[in-house]
Amino acid sequence: MEIANLDHLTRIAAEHGPEALWQEALPLIIDACGAQGGQVLIDLVAPVQVRAGEIPEAVGEAISLWEQSLRLLQDWMPSSGGSLSSAPPVRNTVNHPTLPLVHIVIHFGSSILGGLSLAFAPEYLPAPRVVNTATLLTETIARMAGLAIEGYRVQRRLTQLNLLYEVSRVITSTLDVKAVLDYTTALAVNALGAESALLLLLDPESQELVVAASYGKASIFPSQYGVPSLVVRSGQPVILNSGIND
């Protein structure tokens, strides 16, 4: 893989994260190894699949079975020499016994992040050098993905600390509760990249939700029912991907 491609992938990882990185990297790995197609499974907790090229049905079924076995091994720690489960040790590279198919486990440190499968032309047995190339490329991309994840976590932590600092600064600079609520609501909207927000508080006397602050073009929630009331009753956050009052 050329240096220019690696530079491009590094930018993709830093700016858009692991999923976008593998979408860009998979066709390059397929081309470098002379494969017909390939599939990547990333993030075993919330699995995401990326596929490119041609993958026959029988090969696709074999890939699915192998990826299922990876999910069973997600708590196994191959680099530490120990195991958190009774699962057998995982091999970094596996050649399918009957299909022109190679599986490569994706590691970052002692964690299993997912797996890469490369499908070759029928009756073609990939040479060891091809498998080695695929393994090295996978390890390189995995390091990029891992560093992108770590960078995201650091940036998120810095954002959280900055929010805490800003809220503390406002609280100590004014005794106006309304001003503090307005500012922190606007701060949350900007930090999360949202369009609008409502801050609703529970009135201790009427036991109804009242709007304490708003930002942007937020709709007024009915206090007697709907998502806000559900959140207050359950004490659990809710993600709603349809209309607010659906």
PDB file of C-alpha atoms in Angstrom:
ATOM      1  CA  MET A   1       0.000   0.000   0.000  1.00  0.00           C
ATOM      2  CA  GLU A   2       1.440   3.371  -1.017  1.00  0.00           C
ATOM      3  CA  ILE A   3       2.410   6.067   1.487  1.00  0.00           C
ATOM      4  CA  ALA A   4      -0.175   8.414  -0.056  1.00  0.00           C
ATOM      5  CA  ASN A   5      -2.910   5.883   0.693  1.00  0.00           C
ATOM      6  CA  LEU A   6      -1.724   5.532   4.291  1.00  0.00           C
ATOM      7  CA  ASP A   7      -1.724   9.309   4.723  1.00  0.00           C
ATOM      8  CA  HIS A   8      -5.258   9.442   3.330  1.00  0.00           C
ATOM      9  CA  LEU A   9      -6.410   6.670   5.678  1.00  0.00           C
ATOM     10  CA  THR A  10      -4.813   8.429   8.640  1.00  0.00           C
ATOM     11  CA  ARG A  11      -6.848  11.561   7.888  1.00  0.00           C
ATOM     12  CA  ILE A  12     -10.020   9.498   7.487  1.00  0.00           C
ATOM     13  CA  ALA A  13      -9.425   7.816  10.857  1.00  0.00           C
ATOM     14  CA  ALA A  14      -8.783  11.107  12.650  1.00  0.00           C
ATOM     15  CA  GLU A  15     -11.690  13.002  11.091  1.00  0.00           C
ATOM     16  CA  HIS A  16     -14.401  10.352  10.644  1.00  0.00           C
ATOM     17  CA  GLY A  17     -13.587   7.409  12.896  1.00  0.00           C
ATOM     18  CA  PRO A  18     -13.048   3.625  12.537  1.00  0.00           C
ATOM     19  CA  GLU A  19     -16.103   2.735  10.430  1.00  0.00           C
ATOM     20  CA  ALA A  20     -15.233   5.268   7.717  1.00  0.00           C
ATOM     21  CA  LEU A  21     -11.607   4.135   7.916  1.00  0.00           C
ATOM     22  CA  TRP A  22     -12.467   0.506   7.170  1.00  0.00           C
ATOM     23  CA  GLN A  23     -14.814   1.516   4.352  1.00  0.00           C
ATOM     24  CA  GLU A  24     -11.887   3.264   2.692  1.00  0.00           C
ATOM     25  CA  ALA A  25      -9.284   0.654   3.595  1.00  0.00           C
ATOM     26  CA  LEU A  26     -11.088  -2.559   2.638  1.00  0.00           C
ATOM     27  CA  PRO A  27     -10.992  -2.033  -1.171  1.00  0.00           C
ATOM     28  CA  LEU A  28      -7.288  -1.168  -0.892  1.00  0.00           C
ATOM     29  CA  ILE A  29      -6.556  -4.371   1.049  1.00  0.00           C
ATOM     30  CA  ILE A  30      -8.572  -6.436  -1.437  1.00  0.00           C
ATOM     31  CA  ASP A  31      -6.641  -4.928  -4.350  1.00  0.00           C
ATOM     32  CA  ALA A  32      -3.237  -5.322  -2.674  1.00  0.00           C
ATOM     33  CA  CYS A  33      -3.876  -9.006  -1.966  1.00  0.00           C
ATOM     34  CA  GLY A  34      -5.479  -9.890  -5.310  1.00  0.00           C
ATOM     35  CA  ALA A  35      -8.730 -10.959  -3.649  1.00  0.00           C
ATOM     36  CA  GLN A  36     -12.202 -10.917  -5.203  1.00  0.00           C
ATOM     37  CA  GLY A  37     -13.923  -9.363  -2.226  1.00  0.00           C
ATOM     38  CA  GLY A  38     -13.842  -8.931   1.485  1.00  0.00           C
ATOM     39  CA  GLN A  39     -15.805  -8.160   4.599  1.00  0.00           C
ATOM     40  CA  VAL A  40     -14.867  -6.512   7.883  1.00  0.00           C
ATOM     41  CA  LEU A  41     -16.682  -6.866  11.180  1.00  0.00           C
ATOM     42  CA  ILE A  42     -15.790  -4.111  13.626  1.00  0.00           C
ATOM     43  CA  ASP A  43     -16.917  -3.353  17.166  1.00  0.00           C
ATOM     44  CA  LEU A  44     -18.108  -6.661  18.602  1.00  0.00           C
ATOM     45  CA  VAL A  45     -20.317  -4.882  21.159  1.00  0.00           C
ATOM     46  CA  ALA A  46     -22.332  -2.994  18.518  1.00  0.00           C
ATOM     47  CA  PRO A  47     -21.300  -4.868  15.352  1.00  0.00           C
ATOM     48  CA  VAL A  48     -20.822  -2.992  12.081  1.00  0.00           C
ATOM     49  CA  GLN A  49     -20.105  -4.812   8.811  1.00  0.00           C
ATOM     50  CA  VAL A  50     -18.287  -3.324   5.838  1.00  0.00           C
ATOM     51  CA  ARG A  51     -18.264  -5.282   2.552  1.00  0.00           C
ATOM     52  CA  ALA A  52     -16.563  -4.674  -0.792  1.00  0.00           C
ATOM     53  CA  GLY A  53     -16.051  -6.631  -4.011  1.00  0.00           C
ATOM     54  CA  GLU A  54     -17.599  -9.988  -4.914  1.00  0.00           C
ATOM     55  CA  ILE A  55     -18.474 -12.518  -2.210  1.00  0.00           C
ATOM     56  CA  PRO A  56     -20.272 -15.712  -3.357  1.00  0.00           C
ATOM     57  CA  GLU A  57     -23.167 -16.933  -1.238  1.00  0.00           C
ATOM     58  CA  ALA A  58     -21.331 -19.951   0.184  1.00  0.00           C
ATOM     59  CA  VAL A  59     -18.366 -17.754   1.114  1.00  0.00           C
ATOM     60  CA  GLY A  60     -20.675 -15.206   2.717  1.00  0.00           C
ATOM     61  CA  GLU A  61     -22.234 -17.928   4.871  1.00  0.00           C
ATOM     62  CA  ALA A  62     -18.769 -19.102   5.969  1.00  0.00           C
ATOM     63  CA  ILE A  63     -17.814 -15.526   6.852  1.00  0.00           C
ATOM     64  CA  SER A  64     -20.977 -15.137   8.948  1.00  0.00           C
ATOM     65  CA  LEU A  65     -20.203 -18.306  10.910  1.00  0.00           C
ATOM     66  CA  TRP A  66     -16.649 -17.147  11.591  1.00  0.00           C
ATOM     67  CA  GLU A  67     -17.823 -13.685  12.672  1.00  0.00           C
ATOM     68  CA  GLN A  68     -20.259 -15.318  15.103  1.00  0.00           C
ATOM     69  CA  SER A  69     -17.358 -17.199  16.658  1.00  0.00           C
ATOM     70  CA  LEU A  70     -15.512 -13.889  17.078  1.00  0.00           C
ATOM     71  CA  ARG A  71     -18.413 -12.467  19.070  1.00  0.00           C
ATOM     72  CA  LEU A  72     -18.099 -15.418  21.467  1.00  0.00           C
ATOM     73  CA  LEU A  73     -14.431 -14.554  21.942  1.00  0.00           C
ATOM     74  CA  GLN A  74     -14.885 -10.855  22.647  1.00  0.00           C
ATOM     75  CA  ASP A  75     -14.058 -11.301  26.357  1.00  0.00           C
ATOM     76  CA  TRP A  76     -10.980 -13.396  25.647  1.00  0.00           C
ATOM     77  CA  MET A  77      -7.624 -11.663  26.085  1.00  0.00           C
ATOM     78  CA  PRO A  78      -5.122 -13.359  23.731  1.00  0.00           C
ATOM     79  CA  SER A  79      -2.134 -11.084  24.396  1.00  0.00           C
ATOM     80  CA  SER A  80      -2.171 -11.493  28.178  1.00  0.00           C
ATOM     81  CA  GLY A  81      -1.910 -15.260  28.230  1.00  0.00           C
ATOM     82  CA  GLY A  82      -5.095 -15.543  30.291  1.00  0.00           C
ATOM     83  CA  SER A  83      -8.765 -15.931  29.590  1.00  0.00           C
ATOM     84  CA  LEU A  84     -11.965 -14.477  31.003  1.00  0.00           C
ATOM     85  CA  SER A  85     -13.972 -17.343  29.545  1.00  0.00           C
ATOM     86  CA  SER A  86     -13.642 -21.047  28.725  1.00  0.00           C
ATOM     87  CA  ALA A  87     -13.365 -20.252  25.007  1.00  0.00           C
ATOM     88  CA  PRO A  88     -10.356 -21.712  23.167  1.00  0.00           C
ATOM     89  CA  PRO A  89      -7.469 -19.462  22.079  1.00  0.00           C
ATOM     90  CA  VAL A  90      -8.093 -17.545  18.864  1.00  0.00           C
ATOM     91  CA  ARG A  91      -5.663 -17.775  15.959  1.00  0.00           C
ATOM     92  CA  ASN A  92      -4.716 -14.538  14.248  1.00  0.00           C
ATOM     93  CA  THR A  93      -5.097 -15.987  10.739  1.00  0.00           C
ATOM     94  CA  VAL A  94      -7.360 -18.836   9.624  1.00  0.00           C
ATOM     95  CA  ASN A  95      -7.509 -20.432   6.177  1.00  0.00           C
ATOM     96  CA  HIS A  96     -10.904 -21.952   5.420  1.00  0.00           C
ATOM     97  CA  PRO A  97     -10.477 -25.721   4.846  1.00  0.00           C
ATOM     98  CA  THR A  98     -12.640 -25.944   1.703  1.00  0.00           C
ATOM     99  CA  LEU A  99     -13.107 -22.395   0.382  1.00  0.00           C
ATOM    100  CA  PRO A 100     -10.612 -19.849  -1.038  1.00  0.00           C
ATOM    101  CA  LEU A 101     -11.122 -17.751   2.056  1.00  0.00           C
ATOM    102  CA  VAL A 102      -8.823 -16.221   4.672  1.00  0.00           C
ATOM    103  CA  HIS A 103      -9.926 -14.827   8.036  1.00  0.00           C
ATOM    104  CA  ILE A 104      -7.770 -12.383   9.994  1.00  0.00           C
ATOM    105  CA  VAL A 105      -8.527 -11.363  13.574  1.00  0.00           C
ATOM    106  CA  ILE A 106      -8.320  -7.618  14.199  1.00  0.00           C
ATOM    107  CA  HIS A 107      -6.525  -6.772  17.448  1.00  0.00           C
ATOM    108  CA  PHE A 108      -5.759  -3.546  19.250  1.00  0.00           C
ATOM    109  CA  GLY A 109      -3.569  -4.216  22.251  1.00  0.00           C
ATOM    110  CA  SER A 110      -5.060  -7.178  24.107  1.00  0.00           C
ATOM    111  CA  SER A 111      -8.568  -6.627  22.757  1.00  0.00           C
ATOM    112  CA  ILE A 112     -10.287  -8.276  19.808  1.00  0.00           C
ATOM    113  CA  LEU A 113     -11.889  -5.499  17.770  1.00  0.00           C
ATOM    114  CA  GLY A 114     -13.334  -7.647  15.001  1.00  0.00           C
ATOM    115  CA  GLY A 115     -12.263  -9.595  11.951  1.00  0.00           C
ATOM    116  CA  LEU A 116     -11.381  -9.274   8.271  1.00  0.00           C
ATOM    117  CA  SER A 117     -12.312 -11.930   5.705  1.00  0.00           C
ATOM    118  CA  LEU A 118     -10.855 -12.023   2.187  1.00  0.00           C
ATOM    119  CA  ALA A 119     -12.485 -14.082  -0.578  1.00  0.00           C
ATOM    120  CA  PHE A 120     -10.342 -15.214  -3.507  1.00  0.00           C
ATOM    121  CA  ALA A 121     -11.157 -16.647  -6.915  1.00  0.00           C
ATOM    122  CA  PRO A 122     -12.532 -20.228  -6.994  1.00  0.00           C
ATOM    123  CA  GLU A 123      -9.932 -22.977  -6.716  1.00  0.00           C
ATOM    124  CA  TYR A 124      -7.323 -20.371  -5.733  1.00  0.00           C
ATOM    125  CA  LEU A 125      -5.230 -21.006  -2.636  1.00  0.00           C
ATOM    126  CA  PRO A 126      -3.605 -17.754  -1.514  1.00  0.00           C
ATOM    127  CA  ALA A 127       0.146 -18.050  -1.052  1.00  0.00           C
ATOM    128  CA  PRO A 128       1.673 -17.468   2.400  1.00  0.00           C
ATOM    129  CA  ARG A 129       3.134 -14.133   1.253  1.00  0.00           C
ATOM    130  CA  VAL A 130      -0.371 -12.951   0.301  1.00  0.00           C
ATOM    131  CA  VAL A 131      -1.686 -13.941   3.719  1.00  0.00           C
ATOM    132  CA  ASN A 132       1.254 -12.187   5.391  1.00  0.00           C
ATOM    133  CA  THR A 133       0.572  -9.034   3.366  1.00  0.00           C
ATOM    134  CA  ALA A 134      -3.095  -9.107   4.319  1.00  0.00           C
ATOM    135  CA  THR A 135      -2.205  -9.622   7.993  1.00  0.00           C
ATOM    136  CA  LEU A 136       0.289  -6.735   8.038  1.00  0.00           C
ATOM    137  CA  LEU A 137      -2.146  -4.383   6.301  1.00  0.00           C
ATOM    138  CA  THR A 138      -4.902  -5.385   8.713  1.00  0.00           C
ATOM    139  CA  GLU A 139      -2.646  -4.740  11.702  1.00  0.00           C
ATOM    140  CA  THR A 140      -1.706  -1.324  10.318  1.00  0.00           C
ATOM    141  CA  ILE A 141      -5.326  -0.307   9.756  1.00  0.00           C
ATOM    142  CA  ALA A 142      -6.285  -1.697  13.174  1.00  0.00           C
ATOM    143  CA  ARG A 143      -3.681   0.526  14.825  1.00  0.00           C
ATOM    144  CA  MET A 144      -5.093   3.526  12.964  1.00  0.00           C
ATOM    145  CA  ALA A 145      -8.618   2.610  14.057  1.00  0.00           C
ATOM    146  CA  GLY A 146      -7.531   2.099  17.653  1.00  0.00           C
ATOM    147  CA  LEU A 147      -5.728   5.415  17.754  1.00  0.00           C
ATOM    148  CA  ALA A 148      -8.791   7.117  16.249  1.00  0.00           C
ATOM    149  CA  ILE A 149     -10.930   5.647  19.039  1.00  0.00           C
ATOM    150  CA  GLU A 150      -8.450   6.759  21.688  1.00  0.00           C
ATOM    151  CA  GLY A 151      -8.316  10.228  20.158  1.00  0.00           C
ATOM    152  CA  TYR A 152     -12.090  10.458  20.202  1.00  0.00           C
ATOM    153  CA  ARG A 153     -12.175   9.458  23.868  1.00  0.00           C
ATOM    154  CA  VAL A 154      -9.561  12.056  24.774  1.00  0.00           C
ATOM    155  CA  GLN A 155     -11.437  14.753  22.849  1.00  0.00           C
ATOM    156  CA  ARG A 156     -14.703  13.768  24.515  1.00  0.00           C
ATOM    157  CA  ARG A 157     -13.077  13.938  27.936  1.00  0.00           C
ATOM    158  CA  LEU A 158     -11.642  17.376  27.167  1.00  0.00           C
ATOM    159  CA  THR A 159     -15.086  18.536  26.040  1.00  0.00           C
ATOM    160  CA  GLN A 160     -16.625  17.271  29.277  1.00  0.00           C
ATOM    161  CA  LEU A 161     -13.988  19.041  31.375  1.00  0.00           C
ATOM    162  CA  ASN A 162     -14.480  22.237  29.411  1.00  0.00           C
ATOM    163  CA  LEU A 163     -18.247  22.047  29.967  1.00  0.00           C
ATOM    164  CA  LEU A 164     -17.771  21.572  33.695  1.00  0.00           C
ATOM    165  CA  TYR A 165     -15.400  24.528  33.806  1.00  0.00           C
ATOM    166  CA  GLU A 166     -17.800  26.777  31.893  1.00  0.00           C
ATOM    167  CA  VAL A 167     -20.785  25.811  34.050  1.00  0.00           C
ATOM    168  CA  SER A 168     -18.769  26.362  37.234  1.00  0.00           C
ATOM    169  CA  ARG A 169     -17.608  29.750  35.974  1.00  0.00           C
ATOM    170  CA  VAL A 170     -21.166  30.906  35.263  1.00  0.00           C
ATOM    171  CA  ILE A 171     -22.499  29.609  38.587  1.00  0.00           C
ATOM    172  CA  THR A 172     -19.827  31.503  40.534  1.00  0.00           C
ATOM    173  CA  SER A 173     -20.209  34.700  38.497  1.00  0.00           C
ATOM    174  CA  THR A 174     -23.933  35.330  38.978  1.00  0.00           C
ATOM    175  CA  LEU A 175     -26.735  34.724  41.440  1.00  0.00           C
ATOM    176  CA  ASP A 176     -29.316  34.780  38.642  1.00  0.00           C
ATOM    177  CA  VAL A 177     -30.576  31.174  38.415  1.00  0.00           C
ATOM    178  CA  LYS A 178     -32.419  31.861  35.137  1.00  0.00           C
ATOM    179  CA  ALA A 179     -29.212  33.140  33.537  1.00  0.00           C
ATOM    180  CA  VAL A 180     -27.345  30.021  34.650  1.00  0.00           C
ATOM    181  CA  LEU A 181     -30.039  27.698  33.255  1.00  0.00           C
ATOM    182  CA  ASP A 182     -30.189  29.592  29.950  1.00  0.00           C
ATOM    183  CA  TYR A 183     -26.422  29.509  29.538  1.00  0.00           C
ATOM    184  CA  THR A 184     -25.964  25.846  30.432  1.00  0.00           C
ATOM    185  CA  THR A 185     -28.787  24.845  28.057  1.00  0.00           C
ATOM    186  CA  ALA A 186     -27.155  26.754  25.194  1.00  0.00           C
ATOM    187  CA  LEU A 187     -23.781  25.265  26.138  1.00  0.00           C
ATOM    188  CA  ALA A 188     -25.184  21.721  25.993  1.00  0.00           C
ATOM    189  CA  VAL A 189     -26.736  22.359  22.561  1.00  0.00           C
ATOM    190  CA  ASN A 190     -23.458  23.639  21.137  1.00  0.00           C
ATOM    191  CA  ALA A 191     -21.385  20.863  22.708  1.00  0.00           C
ATOM    192  CA  LEU A 192     -23.643  18.125  21.307  1.00  0.00           C
ATOM    193  CA  GLY A 193     -24.154  19.734  17.908  1.00  0.00           C
ATOM    194  CA  ALA A 194     -27.919  19.875  18.426  1.00  0.00           C
ATOM    195  CA  GLU A 195     -30.339  22.360  16.886  1.00  0.00           C
ATOM    196  CA  SER A 196     -32.428  23.134  19.939  1.00  0.00           C
ATOM    197  CA  ALA A 197     -33.181  22.120  23.498  1.00  0.00           C
ATOM    198  CA  LEU A 198     -35.646  22.517  26.321  1.00  0.00           C
ATOM    199  CA  LEU A 199     -34.746  22.300  29.988  1.00  0.00           C
ATOM    200  CA  LEU A 200     -37.778  21.118  31.945  1.00  0.00           C
ATOM    201  CA  LEU A 201     -37.933  21.035  35.731  1.00  0.00           C
ATOM    202  CA  LEU A 202     -40.480  19.349  37.964  1.00  0.00           C
ATOM    203  CA  ASP A 203     -42.570  21.825  39.947  1.00  0.00           C
ATOM    204  CA  PRO A 204     -42.569  20.563  43.557  1.00  0.00           C
ATOM    205  CA  GLU A 205     -46.094  21.838  44.239  1.00  0.00           C
ATOM    206  CA  SER A 206     -47.987  20.910  41.072  1.00  0.00           C
ATOM    207  CA  GLN A 207     -45.750  17.915  40.232  1.00  0.00           C
ATOM    208  CA  GLU A 208     -45.846  19.029  36.585  1.00  0.00           C
ATOM    209  CA  LEU A 209     -42.986  19.757  34.228  1.00  0.00           C
ATOM    210  CA  VAL A 210     -42.354  23.408  33.482  1.00  0.00           C
ATOM    211  CA  VAL A 211     -39.994  24.939  30.939  1.00  0.00           C
ATOM    212  CA  ALA A 212     -37.060  26.470  32.792  1.00  0.00           C
ATOM    213  CA  ALA A 213     -34.915  27.310  29.755  1.00  0.00           C
ATOM    214  CA  SER A 214     -34.952  26.860  25.990  1.00  0.00           C
ATOM    215  CA  TYR A 215     -32.579  27.274  23.090  1.00  0.00           C
ATOM    216  CA  GLY A 216     -33.255  27.256  19.359  1.00  0.00           C
ATOM    217  CA  LYS A 217     -36.574  26.269  17.830  1.00  0.00           C
ATOM    218  CA  ALA A 218     -37.608  23.785  20.487  1.00  0.00           C
ATOM    219  CA  SER A 219     -41.213  22.555  20.644  1.00  0.00           C
ATOM    220  CA  ILE A 220     -43.094  22.797  23.923  1.00  0.00           C
ATOM    221  CA  PHE A 221     -43.654  19.361  25.447  1.00  0.00           C
ATOM    222  CA  PRO A 222     -47.031  18.636  27.082  1.00  0.00           C
ATOM    223  CA  SER A 223     -46.246  18.237  30.784  1.00  0.00           C
ATOM    224  CA  GLN A 224     -48.941  15.622  31.442  1.00  0.00           C
ATOM    225  CA  TYR A 225     -47.580  12.998  29.052  1.00  0.00           C
ATOM    226  CA  GLY A 226     -44.906  12.296  26.463  1.00  0.00           C
ATOM    227  CA  VAL A 227     -41.207  11.571  26.547  1.00  0.00           C
ATOM    228  CA  PRO A 228     -40.158  14.081  29.258  1.00  0.00           C
ATOM    229  CA  SER A 229     -42.681  12.681  31.711  1.00  0.00           C
ATOM    230  CA  LEU A 230     -41.511   9.164  30.922  1.00  0.00           C
ATOM    231  CA  VAL A 231     -37.910  10.150  31.604  1.00  0.00           C
ATOM    232  CA  VAL A 232     -38.836  11.779  34.906  1.00  0.00           C
ATOM    233  CA  ARG A 233     -40.841   8.726  36.035  1.00  0.00           C
ATOM    234  CA  SER A 234     -38.269   6.131  34.988  1.00  0.00           C
ATOM    235  CA  GLY A 235     -35.097   8.044  35.726  1.00  0.00           C
ATOM    236  CA  GLN A 236     -33.662   6.695  32.471  1.00  0.00           C
ATOM    237  CA  PRO A 237     -32.658   8.629  29.316  1.00  0.00           C
ATOM    238  CA  VAL A 238     -34.602   8.056  26.090  1.00  0.00           C
ATOM    239  CA  ILE A 239     -33.478   8.400  22.474  1.00  0.00           C
ATOM    240  CA  LEU A 240     -36.361   9.212  20.140  1.00  0.00           C
ATOM    241  CA  ASN A 241     -35.653   9.000  16.399  1.00  0.00           C
ATOM    242  CA  SER A 242     -39.172   9.934  15.241  1.00  0.00           C
ATOM    243  CA  GLY A 243     -41.300  13.005  15.973  1.00  0.00           C
ATOM    244  CA  ILE A 244     -41.211  14.300  19.536  1.00  0.00           C
ATOM    245  CA  ASN A 245     -44.934  13.823  20.134  1.00  0.00           C
ATOM    246  CA  ASP A 246     -45.414  10.619  18.080  1.00  0.00           C
TER     247      ASP A 246
END
